[in-house]
Coordinates of C-alpha atoms and ligand atoms in Angstrom, one line a residue:
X1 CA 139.7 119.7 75.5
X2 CA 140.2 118.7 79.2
X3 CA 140.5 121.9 81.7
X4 CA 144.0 121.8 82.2
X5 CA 144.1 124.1 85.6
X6 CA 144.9 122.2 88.7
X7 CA 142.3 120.2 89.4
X8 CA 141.1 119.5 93.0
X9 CA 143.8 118.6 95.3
X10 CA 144.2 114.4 95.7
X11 CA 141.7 113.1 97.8
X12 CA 142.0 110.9 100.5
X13 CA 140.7 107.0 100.2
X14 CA 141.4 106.3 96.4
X15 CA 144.4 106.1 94.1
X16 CA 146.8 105.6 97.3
X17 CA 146.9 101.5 97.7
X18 CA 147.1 101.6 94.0
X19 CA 150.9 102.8 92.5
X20 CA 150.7 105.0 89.5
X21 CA 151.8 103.6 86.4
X22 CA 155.2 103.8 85.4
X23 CA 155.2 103.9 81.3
X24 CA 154.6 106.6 79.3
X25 CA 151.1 105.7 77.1
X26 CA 150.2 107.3 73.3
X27 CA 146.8 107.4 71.3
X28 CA 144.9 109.2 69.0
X29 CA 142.6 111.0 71.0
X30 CA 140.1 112.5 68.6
X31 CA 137.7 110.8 66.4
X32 CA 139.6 110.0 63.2
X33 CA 138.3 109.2 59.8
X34 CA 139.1 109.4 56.2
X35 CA 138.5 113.1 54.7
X36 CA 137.0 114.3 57.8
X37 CA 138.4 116.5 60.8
X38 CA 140.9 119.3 60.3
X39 CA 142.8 118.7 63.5
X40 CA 143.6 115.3 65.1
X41 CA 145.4 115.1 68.9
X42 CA 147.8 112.3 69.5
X43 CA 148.5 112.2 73.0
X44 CA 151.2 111.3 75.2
X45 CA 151.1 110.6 79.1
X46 CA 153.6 109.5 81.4
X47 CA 157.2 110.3 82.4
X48 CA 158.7 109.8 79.3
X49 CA 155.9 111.7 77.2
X50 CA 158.6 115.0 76.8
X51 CA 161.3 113.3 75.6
X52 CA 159.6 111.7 72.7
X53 CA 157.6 114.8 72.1
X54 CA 161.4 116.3 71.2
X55 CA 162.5 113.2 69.8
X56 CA 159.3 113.4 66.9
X57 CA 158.6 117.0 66.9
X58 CA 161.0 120.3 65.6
X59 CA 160.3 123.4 66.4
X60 CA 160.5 126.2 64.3
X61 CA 162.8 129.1 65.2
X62 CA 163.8 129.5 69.1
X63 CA 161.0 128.4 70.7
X64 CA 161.2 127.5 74.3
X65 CA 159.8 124.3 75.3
X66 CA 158.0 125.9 78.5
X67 CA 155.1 123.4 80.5
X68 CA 151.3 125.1 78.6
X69 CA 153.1 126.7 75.7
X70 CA 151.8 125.7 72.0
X71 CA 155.0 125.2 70.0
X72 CA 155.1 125.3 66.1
X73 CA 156.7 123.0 64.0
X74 CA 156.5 119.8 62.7
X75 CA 156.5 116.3 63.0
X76 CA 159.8 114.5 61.6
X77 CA 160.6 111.3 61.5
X78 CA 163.7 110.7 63.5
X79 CA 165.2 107.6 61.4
X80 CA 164.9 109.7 57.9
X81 CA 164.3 113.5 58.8
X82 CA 161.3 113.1 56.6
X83 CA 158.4 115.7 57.6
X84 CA 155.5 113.5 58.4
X85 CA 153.0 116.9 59.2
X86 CA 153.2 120.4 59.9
X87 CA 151.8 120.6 63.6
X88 CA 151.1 122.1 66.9
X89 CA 152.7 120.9 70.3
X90 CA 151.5 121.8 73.3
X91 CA 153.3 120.5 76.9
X92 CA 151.7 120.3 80.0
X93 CA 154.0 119.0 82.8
X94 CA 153.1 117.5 85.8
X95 CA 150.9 117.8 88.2
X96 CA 148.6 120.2 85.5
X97 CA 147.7 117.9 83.3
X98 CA 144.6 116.1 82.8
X99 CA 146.5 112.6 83.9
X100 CA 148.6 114.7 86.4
X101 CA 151.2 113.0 84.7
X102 CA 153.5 115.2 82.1
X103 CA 151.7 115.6 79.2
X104 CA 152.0 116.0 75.6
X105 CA 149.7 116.7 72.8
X106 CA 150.8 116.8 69.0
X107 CA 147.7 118.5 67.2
X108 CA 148.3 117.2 63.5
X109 CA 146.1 117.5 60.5
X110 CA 143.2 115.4 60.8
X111 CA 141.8 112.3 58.5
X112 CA 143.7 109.2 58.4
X113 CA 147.1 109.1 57.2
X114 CA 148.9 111.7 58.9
X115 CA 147.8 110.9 62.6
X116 CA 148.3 107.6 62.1
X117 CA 151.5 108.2 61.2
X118 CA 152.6 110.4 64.0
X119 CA 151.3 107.8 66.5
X120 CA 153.6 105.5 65.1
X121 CA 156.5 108.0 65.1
X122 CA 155.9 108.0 69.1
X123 CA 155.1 104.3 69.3
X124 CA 158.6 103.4 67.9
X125 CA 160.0 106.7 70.2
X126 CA 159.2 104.5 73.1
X127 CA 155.7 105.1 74.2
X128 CA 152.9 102.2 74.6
X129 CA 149.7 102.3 73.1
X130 CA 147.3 102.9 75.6
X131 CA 144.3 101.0 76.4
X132 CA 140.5 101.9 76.6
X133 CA 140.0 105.0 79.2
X134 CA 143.7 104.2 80.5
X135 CA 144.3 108.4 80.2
X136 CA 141.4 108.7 82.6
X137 CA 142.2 105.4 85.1
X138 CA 145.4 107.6 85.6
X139 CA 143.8 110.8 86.2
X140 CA 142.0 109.4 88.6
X141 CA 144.8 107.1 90.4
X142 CA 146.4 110.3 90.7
X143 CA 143.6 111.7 92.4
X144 CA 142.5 114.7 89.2
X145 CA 139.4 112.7 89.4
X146 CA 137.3 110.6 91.3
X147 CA 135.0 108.2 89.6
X148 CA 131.9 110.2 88.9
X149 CA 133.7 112.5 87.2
X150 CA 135.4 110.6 85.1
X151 CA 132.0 108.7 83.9
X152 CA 131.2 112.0 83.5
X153 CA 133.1 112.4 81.0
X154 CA 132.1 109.4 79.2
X155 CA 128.7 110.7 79.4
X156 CA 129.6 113.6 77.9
X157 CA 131.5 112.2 75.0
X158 CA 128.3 110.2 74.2
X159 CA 125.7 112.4 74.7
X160 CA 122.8 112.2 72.5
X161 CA 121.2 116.1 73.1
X162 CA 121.8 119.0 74.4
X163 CA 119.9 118.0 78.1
X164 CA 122.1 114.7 78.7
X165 CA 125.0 116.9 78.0
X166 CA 124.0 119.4 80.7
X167 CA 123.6 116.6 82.9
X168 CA 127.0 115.3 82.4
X169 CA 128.7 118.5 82.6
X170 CA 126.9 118.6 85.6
X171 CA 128.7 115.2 86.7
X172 CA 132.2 117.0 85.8
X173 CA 131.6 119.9 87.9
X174 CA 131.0 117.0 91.1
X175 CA 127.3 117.8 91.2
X176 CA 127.1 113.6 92.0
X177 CA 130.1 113.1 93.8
X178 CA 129.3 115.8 96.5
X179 CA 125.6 114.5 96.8
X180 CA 127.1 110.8 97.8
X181 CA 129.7 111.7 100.1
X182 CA 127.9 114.0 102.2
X183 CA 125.5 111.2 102.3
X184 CA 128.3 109.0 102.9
X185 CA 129.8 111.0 105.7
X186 CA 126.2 111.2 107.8
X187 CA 126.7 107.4 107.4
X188 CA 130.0 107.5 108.7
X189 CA 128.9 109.8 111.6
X190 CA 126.4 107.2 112.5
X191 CA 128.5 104.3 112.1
X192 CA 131.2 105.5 114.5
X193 CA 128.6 106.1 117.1
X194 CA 127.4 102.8 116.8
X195 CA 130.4 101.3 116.5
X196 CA 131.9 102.9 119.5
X197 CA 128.9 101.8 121.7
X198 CA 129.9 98.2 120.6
X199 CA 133.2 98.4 122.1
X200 CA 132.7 100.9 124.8
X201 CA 129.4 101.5 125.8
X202 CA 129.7 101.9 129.5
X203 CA 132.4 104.4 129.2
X204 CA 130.1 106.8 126.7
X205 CA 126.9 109.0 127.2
X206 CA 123.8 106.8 126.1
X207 CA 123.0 106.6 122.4
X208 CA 120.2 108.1 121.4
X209 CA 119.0 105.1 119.3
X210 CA 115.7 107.5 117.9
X211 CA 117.8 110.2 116.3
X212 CA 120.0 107.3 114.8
X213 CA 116.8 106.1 113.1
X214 CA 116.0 109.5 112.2
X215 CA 118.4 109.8 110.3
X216 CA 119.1 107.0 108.5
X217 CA 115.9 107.1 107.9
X218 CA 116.4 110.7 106.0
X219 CA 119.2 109.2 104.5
X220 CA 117.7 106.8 102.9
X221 CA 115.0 109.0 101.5
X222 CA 117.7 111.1 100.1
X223 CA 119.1 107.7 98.0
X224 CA 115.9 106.5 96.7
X225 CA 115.2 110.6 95.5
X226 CA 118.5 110.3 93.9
X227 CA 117.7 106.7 92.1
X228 CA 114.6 108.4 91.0
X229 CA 116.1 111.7 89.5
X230 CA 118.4 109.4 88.3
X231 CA 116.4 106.8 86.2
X232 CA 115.3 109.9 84.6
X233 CA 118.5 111.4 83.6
X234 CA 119.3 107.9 82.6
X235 CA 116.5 107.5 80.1
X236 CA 117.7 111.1 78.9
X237 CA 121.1 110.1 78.0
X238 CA 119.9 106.8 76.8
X239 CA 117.3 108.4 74.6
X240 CA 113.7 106.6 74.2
X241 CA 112.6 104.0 71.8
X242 CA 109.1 105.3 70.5
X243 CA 107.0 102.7 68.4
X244 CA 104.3 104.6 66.2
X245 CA 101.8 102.0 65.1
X246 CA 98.0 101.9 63.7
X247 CA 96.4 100.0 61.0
X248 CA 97.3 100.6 57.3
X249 CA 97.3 104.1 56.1
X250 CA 96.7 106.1 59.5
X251 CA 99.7 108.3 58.3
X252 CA 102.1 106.3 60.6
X253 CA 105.2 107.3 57.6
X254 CA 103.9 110.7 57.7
X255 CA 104.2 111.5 61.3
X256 CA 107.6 110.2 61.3
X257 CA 108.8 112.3 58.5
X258 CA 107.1 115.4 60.3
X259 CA 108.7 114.9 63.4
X260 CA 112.2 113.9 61.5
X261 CA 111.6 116.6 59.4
X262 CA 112.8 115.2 56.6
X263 CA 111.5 112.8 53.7
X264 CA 112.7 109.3 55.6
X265 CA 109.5 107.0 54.8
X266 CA 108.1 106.2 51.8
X267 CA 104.6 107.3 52.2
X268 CA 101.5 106.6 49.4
X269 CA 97.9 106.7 49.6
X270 CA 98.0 102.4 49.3
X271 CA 97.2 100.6 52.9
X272 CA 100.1 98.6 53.2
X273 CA 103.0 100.9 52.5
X274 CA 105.4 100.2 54.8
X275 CA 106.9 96.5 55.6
X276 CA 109.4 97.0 57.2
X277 CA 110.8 98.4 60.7
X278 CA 112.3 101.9 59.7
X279 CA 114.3 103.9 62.2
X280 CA 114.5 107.5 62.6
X281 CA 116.9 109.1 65.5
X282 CA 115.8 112.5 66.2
X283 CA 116.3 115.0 69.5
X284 CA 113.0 115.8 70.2
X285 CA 113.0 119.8 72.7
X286 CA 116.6 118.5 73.8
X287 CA 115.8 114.4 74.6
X288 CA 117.0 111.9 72.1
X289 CA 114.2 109.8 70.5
X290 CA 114.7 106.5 68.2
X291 CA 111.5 106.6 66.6
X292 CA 110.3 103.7 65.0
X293 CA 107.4 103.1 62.1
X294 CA 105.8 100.3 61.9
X295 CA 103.9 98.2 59.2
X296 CA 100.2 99.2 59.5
X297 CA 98.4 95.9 61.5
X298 CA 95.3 94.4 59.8
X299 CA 94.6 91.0 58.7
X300 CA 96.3 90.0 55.6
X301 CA 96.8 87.1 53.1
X302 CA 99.9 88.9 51.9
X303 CA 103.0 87.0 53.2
X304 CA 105.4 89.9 52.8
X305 CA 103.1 92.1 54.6
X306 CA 102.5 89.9 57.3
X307 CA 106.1 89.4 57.9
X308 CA 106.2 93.3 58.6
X309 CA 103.5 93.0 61.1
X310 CA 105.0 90.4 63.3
X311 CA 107.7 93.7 63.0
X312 CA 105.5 95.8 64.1
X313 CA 104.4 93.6 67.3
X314 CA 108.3 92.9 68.2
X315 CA 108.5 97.2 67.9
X316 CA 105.4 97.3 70.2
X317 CA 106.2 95.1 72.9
X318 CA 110.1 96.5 72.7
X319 CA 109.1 100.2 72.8
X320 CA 109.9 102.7 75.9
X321 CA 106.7 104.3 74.5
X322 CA 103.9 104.2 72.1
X323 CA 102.4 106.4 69.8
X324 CA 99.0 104.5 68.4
X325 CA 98.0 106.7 65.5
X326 CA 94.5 106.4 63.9
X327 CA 92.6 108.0 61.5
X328 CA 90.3 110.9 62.5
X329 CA 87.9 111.3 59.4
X330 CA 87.7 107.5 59.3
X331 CA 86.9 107.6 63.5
X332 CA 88.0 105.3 66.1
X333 CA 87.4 101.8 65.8
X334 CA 87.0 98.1 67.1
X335 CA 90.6 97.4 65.4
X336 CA 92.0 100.5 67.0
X337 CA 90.4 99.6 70.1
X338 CA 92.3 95.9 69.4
X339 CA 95.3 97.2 69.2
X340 CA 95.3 99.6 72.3
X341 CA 94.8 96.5 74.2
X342 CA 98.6 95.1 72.7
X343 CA 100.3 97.7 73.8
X344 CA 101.8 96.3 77.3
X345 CA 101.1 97.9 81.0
X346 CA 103.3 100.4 82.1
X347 CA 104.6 101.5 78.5
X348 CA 103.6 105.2 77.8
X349 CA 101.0 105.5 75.4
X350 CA 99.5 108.3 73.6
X351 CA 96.7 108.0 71.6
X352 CA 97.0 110.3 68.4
X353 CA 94.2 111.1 66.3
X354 CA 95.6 112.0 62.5
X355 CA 94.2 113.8 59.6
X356 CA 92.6 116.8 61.6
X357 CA 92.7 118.8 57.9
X358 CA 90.3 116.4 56.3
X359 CA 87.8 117.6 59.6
X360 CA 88.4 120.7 59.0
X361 CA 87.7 120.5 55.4
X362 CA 84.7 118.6 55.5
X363 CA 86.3 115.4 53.8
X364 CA 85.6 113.0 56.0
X365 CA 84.3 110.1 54.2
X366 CA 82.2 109.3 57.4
X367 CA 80.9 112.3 58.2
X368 CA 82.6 111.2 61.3
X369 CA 83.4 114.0 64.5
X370 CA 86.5 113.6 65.5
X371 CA 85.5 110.8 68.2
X372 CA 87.7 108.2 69.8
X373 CA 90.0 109.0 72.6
X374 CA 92.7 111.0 71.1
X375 CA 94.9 112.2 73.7
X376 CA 96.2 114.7 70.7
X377 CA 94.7 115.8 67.5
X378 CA 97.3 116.3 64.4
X379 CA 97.6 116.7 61.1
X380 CA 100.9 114.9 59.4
X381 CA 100.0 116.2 56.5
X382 CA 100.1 120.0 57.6
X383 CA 102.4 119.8 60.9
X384 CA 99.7 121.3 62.9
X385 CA 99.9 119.5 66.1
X386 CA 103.2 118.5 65.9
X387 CA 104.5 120.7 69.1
X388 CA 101.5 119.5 71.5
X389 CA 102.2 115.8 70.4
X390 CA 105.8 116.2 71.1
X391 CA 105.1 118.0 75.0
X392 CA 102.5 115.3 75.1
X393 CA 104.4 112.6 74.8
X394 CA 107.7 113.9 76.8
X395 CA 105.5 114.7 79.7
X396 CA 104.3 110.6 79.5
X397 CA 107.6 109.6 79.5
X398 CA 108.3 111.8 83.1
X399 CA 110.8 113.8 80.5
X400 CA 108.3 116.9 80.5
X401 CA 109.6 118.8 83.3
X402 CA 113.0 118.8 83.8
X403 CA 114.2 121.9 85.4
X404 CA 115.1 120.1 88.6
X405 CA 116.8 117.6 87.1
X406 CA 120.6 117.6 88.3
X407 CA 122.0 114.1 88.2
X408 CA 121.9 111.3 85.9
X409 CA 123.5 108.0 86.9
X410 CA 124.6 104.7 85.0
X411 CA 123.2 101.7 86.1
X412 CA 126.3 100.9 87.6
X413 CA 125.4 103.9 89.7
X414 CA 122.0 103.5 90.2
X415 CA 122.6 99.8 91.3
X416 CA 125.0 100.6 93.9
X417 CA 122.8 103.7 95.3
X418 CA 119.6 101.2 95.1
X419 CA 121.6 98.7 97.1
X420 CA 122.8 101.4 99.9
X421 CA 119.4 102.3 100.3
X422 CA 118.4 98.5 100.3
X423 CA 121.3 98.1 102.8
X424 CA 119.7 100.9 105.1
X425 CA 116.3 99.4 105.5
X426 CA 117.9 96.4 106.3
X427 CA 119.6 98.4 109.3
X428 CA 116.3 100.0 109.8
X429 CA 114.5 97.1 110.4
X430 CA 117.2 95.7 112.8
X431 CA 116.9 99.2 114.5
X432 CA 113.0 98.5 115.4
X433 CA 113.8 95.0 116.2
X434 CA 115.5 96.4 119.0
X435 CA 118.5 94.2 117.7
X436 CA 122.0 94.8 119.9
X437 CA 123.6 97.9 118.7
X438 CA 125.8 95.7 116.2
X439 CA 123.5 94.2 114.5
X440 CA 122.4 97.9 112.9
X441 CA 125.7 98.0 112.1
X442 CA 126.3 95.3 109.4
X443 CA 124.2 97.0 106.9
X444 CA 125.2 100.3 107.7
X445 CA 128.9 99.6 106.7
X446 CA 127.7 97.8 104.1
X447 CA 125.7 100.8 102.8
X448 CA 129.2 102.9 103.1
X449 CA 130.7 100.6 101.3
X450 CA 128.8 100.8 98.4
X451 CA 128.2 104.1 98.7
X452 CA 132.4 104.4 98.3
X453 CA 132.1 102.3 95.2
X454 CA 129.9 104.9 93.0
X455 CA 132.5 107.8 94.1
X456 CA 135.9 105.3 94.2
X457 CA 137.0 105.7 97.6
X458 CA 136.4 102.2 98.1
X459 CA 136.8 100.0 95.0
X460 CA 138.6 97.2 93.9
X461 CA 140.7 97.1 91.0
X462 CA 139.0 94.9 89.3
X463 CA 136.1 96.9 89.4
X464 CA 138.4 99.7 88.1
X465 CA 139.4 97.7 84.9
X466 CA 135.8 97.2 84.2
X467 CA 134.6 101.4 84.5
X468 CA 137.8 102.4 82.3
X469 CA 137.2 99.6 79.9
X470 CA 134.0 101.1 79.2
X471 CA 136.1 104.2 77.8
X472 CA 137.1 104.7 74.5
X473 CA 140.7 104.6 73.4
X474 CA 142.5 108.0 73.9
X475 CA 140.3 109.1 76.9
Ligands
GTP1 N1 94.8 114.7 54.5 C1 95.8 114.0 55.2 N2 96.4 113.0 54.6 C2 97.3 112.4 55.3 C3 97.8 112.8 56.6 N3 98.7 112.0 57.0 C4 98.9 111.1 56.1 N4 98.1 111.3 55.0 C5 98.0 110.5 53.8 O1 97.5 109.2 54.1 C6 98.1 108.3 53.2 C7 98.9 107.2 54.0 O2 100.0 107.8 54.7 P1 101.2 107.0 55.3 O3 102.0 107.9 56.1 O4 101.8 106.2 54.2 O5 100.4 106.0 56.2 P2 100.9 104.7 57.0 O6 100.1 104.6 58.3 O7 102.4 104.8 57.1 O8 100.5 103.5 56.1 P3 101.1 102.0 56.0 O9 102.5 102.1 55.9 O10 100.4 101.5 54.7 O11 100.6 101.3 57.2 C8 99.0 109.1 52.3 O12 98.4 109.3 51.1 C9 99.3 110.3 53.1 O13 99.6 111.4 52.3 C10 97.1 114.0 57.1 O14 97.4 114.5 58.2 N5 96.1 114.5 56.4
MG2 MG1 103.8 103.6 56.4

């Protein structure tokens, strides 16, 4: 459902240069498929969306067709007068409307047939089929958005657990797009003293060049801060790809049906098991995980098997993190140590010791303590262990605390805040150079400038079709 008060008045710097579209636009705006969904929302936007809403749709009885009234009805199909779905209408007329544009949303039953069928019924009426995100590229043309907001919302639509969607929500509310343009007007503040030094400089008070470096200086800590919080919200909405390998019959399948918590891997007491890659997407205390198991890696004659294990290599080598299981009662050893050394610099890894019961019960065919350098001690077979392992391995990843995390940004985000703080070292280093007061100021504008990109005050339209098309059909 979008919020359909008045949003925040238009904005100055975007949607002007570019006119609003004329033509009234129509798609199916909730996820449709066969059996599923009891409600589906075909949505209209545009000037014309009223008068094909009362071309399709009759109301029952003597209802008034007022702006953000639900009507009762149903869908009829004006060539034959055939009922195509008993349904709900609801107008919203400009400017309170998602779009700003007037608005019109047929809720219809939901699975296939029906909605499909109503979106024709407006098609032929006279609307267009809309493209990717076009419902959104309007709302923000018309200033009911600007662009974080509206990647926002795609963020939202596509979030993978419960803390990426706090973190969008957080993008919807503006929490990104007021951090950038206050950092963008202490820019601008800068940049117009500069500037007007350039051209005037003997009719002004003297600049004081220090507290210019100050605070770009501060500014630019702010950005890299924000590029940092970011990456992190970024790997939370993206979710983490966590390999969990070990030689044969560690209890690789076992941990990842604990922490699936369901029966996903074929697990038996026969080194060798698994050959395959097998994926298992969980949300692990809020943060989406794709965890991977792995064939166990030993040296083998069997060409099957040894097919898996190049798997299992790719899965290390590709992982965000790694979990390297091994067995406790059977301790830690050379081959264990072997594989430690595969997994690559910089990946997470956390080294889990398995089969803690067997300690505990005195089964340990070794007699071995529970040596090696688990960084956790388990049991698959029992769950013990299981929350520690999880904090563990959050914490690894920089995902452990997250209370102060209130941004995430794409990478088309992160790139463009990156490069504005990139921008302002340059003008930094021009500034100690003692370089003519201009010469700080081709970086600095070029830091605004980008700066403008990630909120849309300054972006070209081509840059526009590429966010939008990004956004899927009916948003
Ligand atoms: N006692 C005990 N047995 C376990 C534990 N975890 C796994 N096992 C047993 O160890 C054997 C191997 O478990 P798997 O999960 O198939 O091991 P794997 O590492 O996936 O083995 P491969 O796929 O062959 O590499 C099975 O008999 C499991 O029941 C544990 O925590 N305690
Ligand atoms: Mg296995």
């Amino acid at each position: 459902m979008e919020p359909q008060a008045e949003g925040p008045a238009p904005q100055s710097g975007f949607g002007e240069a570019l006119p609003p579209a004329g033509s009234t636009i129509a798609a199916i705006a909730t996820a449709v498929a066969a059996g599923e969904g009891s409600v589906a929302i075909v949505r209209l936007s545009g000037p014309e969306a009223e008068a094909i809403g009362r071309q399709v749709f009759v109301a029952a009885g003597r209802q008034a067709w007022d702006s953000h009234r639900v009507l009762y009805g149903h869908v009829v199909d004006p060539s034959s007068d055939e009922r195509v779905d008993e349904a709900l209408l609801l107008l919203m007329r400009a400017p309170r409307s998602f779009t700003r544009e007037d608005v019109v949303e047929l809720h219809c039953h939901g699975g296939l047939e029906a909605v499909r069928r109503v979106l024709e019924l407006v098609l032929a009426a006279g609307a267009r089929r809309a493209a990717a995100g076009e419902f959104s590229q309007r709302a923000f043309l018309n200033g009911r958005l600007d662009l974080t907001r509206a990647e926002a919302v795609v963020a939202m639509i596509t979030a993978r657990g419960r803390r990426a969607a706090q973190l969008a929500m957080a993008g919807i509310d503006g929490g990104l797009q007021r951090r950038i343009t206050t950092l963008r007007e202490r820019l601008l503040d800068q940049l117009a003293e500069l500037e007007a030094r350039v051209d005037f400089e003997e009719d002004l008070p003297p600049l004081d060049g220090a507290a210019v470096v100050a605070e770009l200086a501060a500014v630019r800590a702010e950005l890299e801060a924000l590029v940092a919080e970011g990456q992190q919200g970024e790997r939370l909405s993206e979710g983490l790809r966590v390999a969990i390998v070990g030689r044969p019959n560690v209890g690789k399948s076992s941990l990842l049906n604990l922490l699936s918590r369901r029966d996903r891997a074929i697990v038996t007491d026969w080194p060798g098991t698994t050959r395959d890659l097998l994926e298992s997407e969980l949300v692990l205390d809020g943060v989406p995980l794709t965890l991977v198991d792995t064939a166990g890696i030993r040296t083998t004659e069997d060409p099957l098997e040894r097919l898996g294990i190049e798997r299992s290599h790719g899965a290390l080598a590709a992982a965000d993190a790694v979990l390297l299981l091994y067995d406790l009662s059977l301790g830690w050893s050379g081959d264990d140590e072997a594989l430690r050394r595969l997994v690559p610099d910089g990946v997470p890894l956390l080294v889990v010791g398995n089969k803690a019961d067997l300690l505990e019960s005195g089964e340990s065919s070794s007699g071995a303590a529970p040596e090696g350098p688990a960084d956790v001690v388990i049991s698959a077979r029992s769950g013990e262990g299981r929350e520690a392992l999880a904090a563990l391995l959050l914490q690894r990843c920089g995902l452990g605390d997250l209370t102060g995390l209130q941004v995430s940004l794409n990478a088309r985000q992160r790139d463009l805040a990156a490069g504005a703080a990139a921008a302002l070292a340059a003008s930094l280093e021009a500034a100690q150079q003692q370089l003519p007061w201009d010469f700080w100021t081709i970086d600095l504008r070029g830091a605004v400038r980008q700066l403008g990109e990630i909120t849309g005050e300054e972006v070209s339209e081509a840059v526009l079709d590429r966010v939008f098309a990004r956004f899927c059909i009916g948003k």
